[in-house]
Amino acid sequence: KRLIFIGPPGSGKGTQSPIIKDEYCLCHLATGDMLRAAVAAKTPLGIKAKGAMDKGELVSDDLVVGIIDEAIKKPSCQKGFILDGFPRTVAQAQKLDEMLDKQGVKIDKVLDFEIDDVILEERITARWIHPGSGRTYHTKFAPPKVPGVDDVTGEPLIQRKDDTAAVLKSRLQAFHKQTEPVIDYYSKKGILAKLHAEKSPKEVTDEVKKVLS
Ligand code: AP5
Ligand code: ZN
C-alpha cells in the first residue's frame, strides 16, 4: 500500500507510523525525521533546513521533494510506503504525483489525522523521543518505565528543539495555511479518509486498520 499520513503537529502521525508499517510491511518515510538527522549531521541539506525548522516554518519545497524522490526509489519502499509529514504544500503534492506517474504507481489512501488545535500543546510539550529508533513517549499519555530513559535500549531520551509552545504556534499556522489545501487536493481525488485523532492511540490504530481493510 502507498499511504500518506497528514495532520497537524502532535496529531499522532509518528506514533501510528511504526505500528502500521510493521503490520503492512511498508517503509516509513518521515521528512521531519530525515531533516533532523541531516541537521544533526550538519550536511549541506541540514544546514539549509535548520533555520526554518527552528522557527517552525516549512523548509523549501525543492529540499523536501529531493529527499522523497531519492527515498521512494529504494528497494525497501517498493512494496509500499507511509509518507509521514509529506506532502505539506500543494506544490509538493503535484511533484509527488509526477514522481509516482514515472514509476507507474499511485497513492492508495490519504489518512487525515483530524484533531482540535487546543489538544496539541499538551501533547507536544510533554513529548520525549529516543533519537536512535524514533520511539516516542509522553510524560502523561505514554510514559517510559524510567523517566528520561528509552524502554528498549536504556539510552537517554531527548526533547525536540521545536517542541515549545511558542514554536508550536508557527507550526500550526503553517499547517492551516499551507497544508490544509493539500487535504482538499486529495479529497477531490476521492482518496481521503478522516480519522478521529483525539482518541486513544489504540483506537486510532484500529481506525487506520479499518480504513485500510
Ligand atoms: P515533523 O517532524 O513532520 O513535525 P510535525 O508535522 O510538526 O509533526 P510532529 O512530529 O510534531 O507530530 P506527530 O503527528 O508525528 O506526533 P506524534 O505521533 O509524535 O516536521 C518538523 C519540521 O520539519 C517542520 O516544522 C518543517 O520545518 C520541516 N518539515 C518536515 N516535513 C516537511 C515538508 N514536507 N515540507 C517542508 N518542511 C518540512 O505525537 C505527539 C505526542 O503525542 C507524543 O508524545 C505521543 O506520545 C503523543 N500521542 C500520540 N498519539 C496520541 C494519542 N492518540 N493520545 C494521546 N497522546 C498521543
Ligand atoms: Zn512526527
GROMACS .gro file of C-alpha atoms and ligand atoms in nm:
model
  271
    1LYS     CA    1   0.000   0.000   0.000
    2ARG     CA    2   0.107   0.357  -0.066
    3LEU     CA    3  -0.017   0.585   0.209
    4ILE     CA    4   0.007   0.946   0.319
    5PHE     CA    5  -0.037   1.047   0.685
    6ILE     CA    6  -0.138   1.411   0.708
    7GLY     CA    7  -0.222   1.612   1.019
    8PRO     CA    8  -0.104   1.892   1.246
    9PRO     CA    9   0.199   1.868   1.478
   10GLY     CA   10   0.127   1.622   1.759
   11SER     CA   11  -0.172   1.460   1.586
   12GLY     CA   12  -0.010   1.114   1.610
   13LYS     CA   13   0.144   1.054   1.266
   14GLY     CA   14   0.478   0.945   1.410
   15THR     CA   15   0.311   0.733   1.678
   16GLN     CA   16   0.095   0.534   1.434
   17SER     CA   17   0.352   0.500   1.153
   18PRO     CA   18   0.576   0.231   1.310
   19ILE     CA   19   0.274   0.019   1.406
   20ILE     CA   20   0.109   0.039   1.063
   21LYS     CA   21   0.440  -0.002   0.883
   22ASP     CA   22   0.506  -0.334   1.061
   23GLU     CA   23   0.152  -0.457   1.008
   24TYR     CA   24   0.160  -0.399   0.630
   25CYS     CA   25   0.538  -0.435   0.561
   26LEU     CA   26   0.580  -0.078   0.439
   27CYS     CA   27   0.866   0.166   0.467
   28HIS     CA   28   0.820   0.476   0.683
   29LEU     CA   29   0.940   0.799   0.522
   30ALA     CA   30   0.916   1.095   0.760
   31THR     CA   31   1.059   1.413   0.612
   32GLY     CA   32   1.083   1.571   0.960
   33ASP     CA   33   1.296   1.278   1.090
   34MET     CA   34   1.517   1.285   0.779
   35LEU     CA   35   1.564   1.660   0.807
   36ARG     CA   36   1.650   1.637   1.180
   37ALA     CA   37   1.910   1.370   1.102
   38ALA     CA   38   2.058   1.599   0.835
   39VAL     CA   39   2.067   1.891   1.080
   40ALA     CA   40   2.238   1.677   1.345
   41ALA     CA   41   2.497   1.557   1.091
   42LYS     CA   42   2.545   1.914   0.961
   43THR     CA   43   2.511   1.802   0.598
   44PRO     CA   44   2.456   2.073   0.331
   45LEU     CA   45   2.084   1.983   0.338
   46GLY     CA   46   2.074   2.012   0.718
   47ILE     CA   47   2.248   2.348   0.713
   48LYS     CA   48   1.991   2.482   0.465
   49ALA     CA   49   1.693   2.341   0.657
   50LYS     CA   50   1.785   2.433   1.016
   51GLY     CA   51   1.673   2.797   1.021
   52ALA     CA   52   1.318   2.729   0.904
   53MET     CA   53   1.281   2.423   1.130
   54ASP     CA   54   1.388   2.611   1.442
   55LYS     CA   55   1.126   2.877   1.368
   56GLY     CA   56   0.852   2.622   1.296
   57GLU     CA   57   0.829   2.723   0.931
   58LEU     CA   58   0.832   2.487   0.634
   59VAL     CA   59   1.162   2.428   0.456
   60SER     CA   60   1.161   2.489   0.081
   61ASP     CA   61   0.968   2.252  -0.145
   62ASP     CA   62   1.279   2.173  -0.351
   63LEU     CA   63   1.469   2.038  -0.049
   64VAL     CA   64   1.197   1.801   0.069
   65VAL     CA   65   1.096   1.692  -0.280
   66GLY     CA   66   1.459   1.595  -0.340
   67ILE     CA   67   1.469   1.383  -0.023
   68ILE     CA   68   1.148   1.199  -0.109
   69ASP     CA   69   1.238   1.149  -0.473
   70GLU     CA   70   1.551   0.967  -0.363
   71ALA     CA   71   1.397   0.770  -0.075
   72ILE     CA   72   1.091   0.646  -0.262
   73LYS     CA   73   1.304   0.462  -0.518
   74LYS     CA   74   1.477   0.246  -0.255
   75PRO     CA   75   1.417  -0.131  -0.281
   76SER     CA   76   1.275  -0.135   0.074
   77CYS     CA   77   0.996   0.100  -0.038
   78GLN     CA   78   0.887  -0.095  -0.346
   79LYS     CA   79   0.621  -0.292  -0.157
   80GLY     CA   80   0.469   0.031  -0.036
   81PHE     CA   81   0.530   0.322   0.196
   82ILE     CA   82   0.393   0.563   0.452
   83LEU     CA   83   0.471   0.927   0.381
   84ASP     CA   84   0.463   1.098   0.722
   85GLY     CA   85   0.473   1.479   0.702
   86PHE     CA   86   0.493   1.492   0.322
   87PRO     CA   87   0.343   1.645   0.106
   88ARG     CA   88   0.277   1.959   0.307
   89THR     CA   89   0.209   2.206   0.024
   90VAL     CA   90   0.004   2.168  -0.293
   91ALA     CA   91   0.326   2.214  -0.492
   92GLN     CA   92   0.479   1.915  -0.308
   93ALA     CA   93   0.165   1.709  -0.379
   94GLN     CA   94   0.189   1.788  -0.751
   95LYS     CA   95   0.558   1.694  -0.757
   96LEU     CA   96   0.475   1.369  -0.582
   97ASP     CA   97   0.214   1.289  -0.848
   98GLU     CA   98   0.479   1.341  -1.117
   99MET     CA   99   0.725   1.110  -0.937
  100LEU     CA  100   0.466   0.836  -0.896
  101ASP     CA  101   0.346   0.870  -1.258
  102LYS     CA  102   0.701   0.800  -1.372
  103GLN     CA  103   0.702   0.481  -1.164
  104GLY     CA  104   0.353   0.388  -1.286
  105VAL     CA  105   0.208   0.373  -0.933
  106LYS     CA  106  -0.035   0.580  -0.729
  107ILE     CA  107  -0.133   0.669  -0.374
  108ASP     CA  108  -0.398   0.433  -0.231
  109LYS     CA  109  -0.516   0.637   0.068
  110VAL     CA  110  -0.452   0.963   0.246
  111LEU     CA  111  -0.525   0.945   0.619
  112ASP     CA  112  -0.621   1.278   0.770
  113PHE     CA  113  -0.541   1.295   1.144
  114GLU     CA  114  -0.820   1.532   1.236
  115ILE     CA  115  -0.787   1.696   1.579
  116ASP     CA  116  -0.859   2.027   1.750
  117ASP     CA  117  -0.561   2.262   1.796
  118VAL     CA  118  -0.622   2.302   2.171
  119ILE     CA  119  -0.525   1.940   2.243
  120LEU     CA  120  -0.191   1.966   2.069
  121GLU     CA  121   0.010   2.186   2.305
  122GLU     CA  122  -0.012   1.932   2.588
  123ARG     CA  123   0.091   1.651   2.353
  124ILE     CA  124   0.384   1.840   2.204
  125THR     CA  125   0.538   1.997   2.514
  126ALA     CA  126   0.549   1.667   2.708
  127ARG     CA  127   0.684   1.454   2.421
  128TRP     CA  128   1.013   1.266   2.465
  129ILE     CA  129   1.196   1.089   2.184
  130HIS     CA  130   1.454   0.814   2.156
  131PRO     CA  131   1.670   0.956   1.878
  132GLY     CA  132   1.817   0.619   1.771
  133SER     CA  133   1.485   0.448   1.695
  134GLY     CA  134   1.237   0.737   1.669
  135ARG     CA  135   1.032   0.584   1.953
  136THR     CA  136   0.808   0.847   2.105
  137TYR     CA  137   0.695   0.884   2.465
  138HIS     CA  138   0.476   1.127   2.653
  139THR     CA  139   0.515   1.220   3.019
  140LYS     CA  140   0.144   1.165   3.082
  141PHE     CA  141  -0.003   0.961   2.794
  142ALA     CA  142   0.281   0.719   2.717
  143PRO     CA  143   0.544   0.742   2.993
  144PRO     CA  144   0.866   0.542   2.969
  145LYS     CA  145   0.924   0.288   3.250
  146VAL     CA  146   1.207   0.507   3.384
  147PRO     CA  147   1.167   0.884   3.327
  148GLY     CA  148   1.403   1.013   3.057
  149VAL     CA  149   1.517   0.663   2.954
  150ASP     CA  150   1.421   0.451   2.649
  151ASP     CA  151   1.238   0.129   2.749
  152VAL     CA  152   1.417  -0.089   2.493
  153THR     CA  153   1.778   0.032   2.487
  154GLY     CA  154   1.813   0.212   2.822
  155GLU     CA  155   1.951   0.510   2.630
  156PRO     CA  156   1.858   0.868   2.721
  157LEU     CA  157   1.551   1.036   2.570
  158ILE     CA  158   1.558   1.387   2.429
  159GLN     CA  159   1.308   1.662   2.356
  160ARG     CA  160   1.278   1.825   2.014
  161LYS     CA  161   1.403   2.181   1.989
  162ASP     CA  162   1.082   2.292   1.813
  163ASP     CA  163   0.853   2.134   2.077
  164THR     CA  164   0.787   2.457   2.267
  165ALA     CA  165   0.450   2.633   2.298
  166ALA     CA  166   0.588   2.933   2.106
  167VAL     CA  167   0.726   2.739   1.807
  168LEU     CA  168   0.414   2.521   1.803
  169LYS     CA  169   0.213   2.837   1.720
  170SER     CA  170   0.408   2.889   1.396
  171ARG     CA  171   0.394   2.517   1.313
  172LEU     CA  172   0.015   2.526   1.349
  173GLN     CA  173  -0.004   2.841   1.141
  174ALA     CA  174   0.199   2.673   0.866
  175PHE     CA  175  -0.032   2.372   0.886
  176HIS     CA  176  -0.353   2.572   0.848
  177LYS     CA  177  -0.223   2.797   0.574
  178GLN     CA  178  -0.005   2.567   0.364
  179THR     CA  179  -0.105   2.208   0.445
  180GLU     CA  180  -0.484   2.222   0.477
  181PRO     CA  181  -0.515   2.291   0.100
  182VAL     CA  182  -0.336   1.958   0.048
  183ILE     CA  183  -0.622   1.784   0.232
  184ASP     CA  184  -0.868   1.937  -0.019
  185TYR     CA  185  -0.640   1.829  -0.302
  186TYR     CA  186  -0.672   1.462  -0.201
  187SER     CA  187  -1.036   1.493  -0.102
  188LYS     CA  188  -1.113   1.596  -0.461
  189LYS     CA  189  -0.930   1.288  -0.584
  190GLY     CA  190  -1.159   1.074  -0.365
  191ILE     CA  191  -0.881   0.902  -0.167
  192LEU     CA  192  -0.908   1.090   0.164
  193ALA     CA  193  -1.011   0.916   0.488
  194LYS     CA  194  -1.066   1.116   0.807
  195LEU     CA  195  -0.955   0.981   1.146
  196HIS     CA  196  -1.061   1.084   1.497
  197ALA     CA  197  -0.706   1.162   1.609
  198GLU     CA  198  -0.815   1.287   1.952
  199LYS     CA  199  -0.898   0.929   2.055
  200SER     CA  200  -0.653   0.697   2.234
  201PRO     CA  201  -0.353   0.565   2.037
  202LYS     CA  202  -0.509   0.216   2.027
  203GLU     CA  203  -0.842   0.346   1.897
  204VAL     CA  204  -0.665   0.548   1.627
  205THR     CA  205  -0.470   0.237   1.520
  206ASP     CA  206  -0.799   0.047   1.489
  207GLU     CA  207  -0.948   0.326   1.276
  208VAL     CA  208  -0.648   0.321   1.042
  209LYS     CA  209  -0.670  -0.057   1.004
  210LYS     CA  210  -1.041  -0.033   0.930
  211VAL     CA  211  -0.981   0.222   0.656
  212LEU     CA  212  -0.711   0.000   0.502
  213SER     CA  213  -0.904  -0.326   0.517
  214AP5     P1  214   0.771   1.698   1.152
  214AP5     O1  215   0.877   1.618   1.217
  214AP5     O2  216   0.692   1.636   1.044
  214AP5     O3  217   0.678   1.752   1.269
  214AP5     P2  218   0.523   1.784   1.275
  214AP5     O4  219   0.447   1.779   1.148
  214AP5     O5  220   0.516   1.913   1.345
  214AP5     O6  221   0.463   1.664   1.344
  214AP5     P3  222   0.506   1.600   1.481
  214AP5     O7  223   0.618   1.507   1.460
  214AP5     O8  224   0.524   1.708   1.582
  214AP5     O9  225   0.369   1.527   1.516
  214AP5     P4  226   0.324   1.376   1.504
  214AP5    O10  227   0.190   1.380   1.437
  214AP5    O11  228   0.426   1.286   1.445
  214AP5    O12  229   0.301   1.344   1.659
  214AP5     P5  230   0.348   1.220   1.749
  214AP5    O13  231   0.290   1.095   1.694
  214AP5    O14  232   0.495   1.223   1.773
  214AP5    O15  233   0.833   1.833   1.093
  214AP5     C1  234   0.922   1.913   1.167
  214AP5     C2  235   0.971   2.030   1.082
  214AP5    O16  236   1.043   1.981   0.968
  214AP5     C3  237   0.862   2.119   1.021
  214AP5    O17  238   0.820   2.219   1.113
  214AP5     C4  239   0.932   2.175   0.898
  214AP5    O18  240   1.020   2.281   0.933
  214AP5     C5  241   1.016   2.057   0.850
  214AP5     N1  242   0.945   1.973   0.753
  214AP5     C6  243   0.914   1.841   0.767
  214AP5     N2  244   0.850   1.793   0.659
  214AP5     C7  245   0.841   1.899   0.571
  214AP5     C8  246   0.782   1.915   0.443
  214AP5     N3  247   0.720   1.812   0.378
  214AP5     N4  248   0.791   2.037   0.384
  214AP5     C9  249   0.852   2.141   0.443
  214AP5     N5  250   0.908   2.133   0.567
  214AP5    C10  251   0.902   2.012   0.631
  214AP5    O19  252   0.270   1.253   1.885
  214AP5    C11  253   0.300   1.367   1.963
  214AP5    C12  254   0.293   1.332   2.113
  214AP5    O20  255   0.161   1.294   2.149
  214AP5    C13  256   0.383   1.215   2.156
  214AP5    O21  257   0.438   1.244   2.281
  214AP5    C14  258   0.288   1.096   2.162
  214AP5    O22  259   0.330   1.002   2.260
  214AP5    C15  260   0.156   1.161   2.200
  214AP5     N6  261   0.041   1.095   2.136
  214AP5    C16  262   0.034   1.047   2.009
  214AP5     N7  263  -0.089   0.996   1.984
  214AP5    C17  264  -0.162   1.015   2.097
  214AP5    C18  265  -0.298   0.984   2.133
  214AP5     N8  266  -0.383   0.923   2.045
  214AP5     N9  267  -0.339   1.018   2.258
  214AP5    C19  268  -0.253   1.079   2.346
  214AP5    N10  269  -0.125   1.109   2.318
  214AP5    C20  270  -0.079   1.078   2.194
  215ZN      ZN  271   0.624   1.318   1.372
   0.00000   0.00000   0.00000
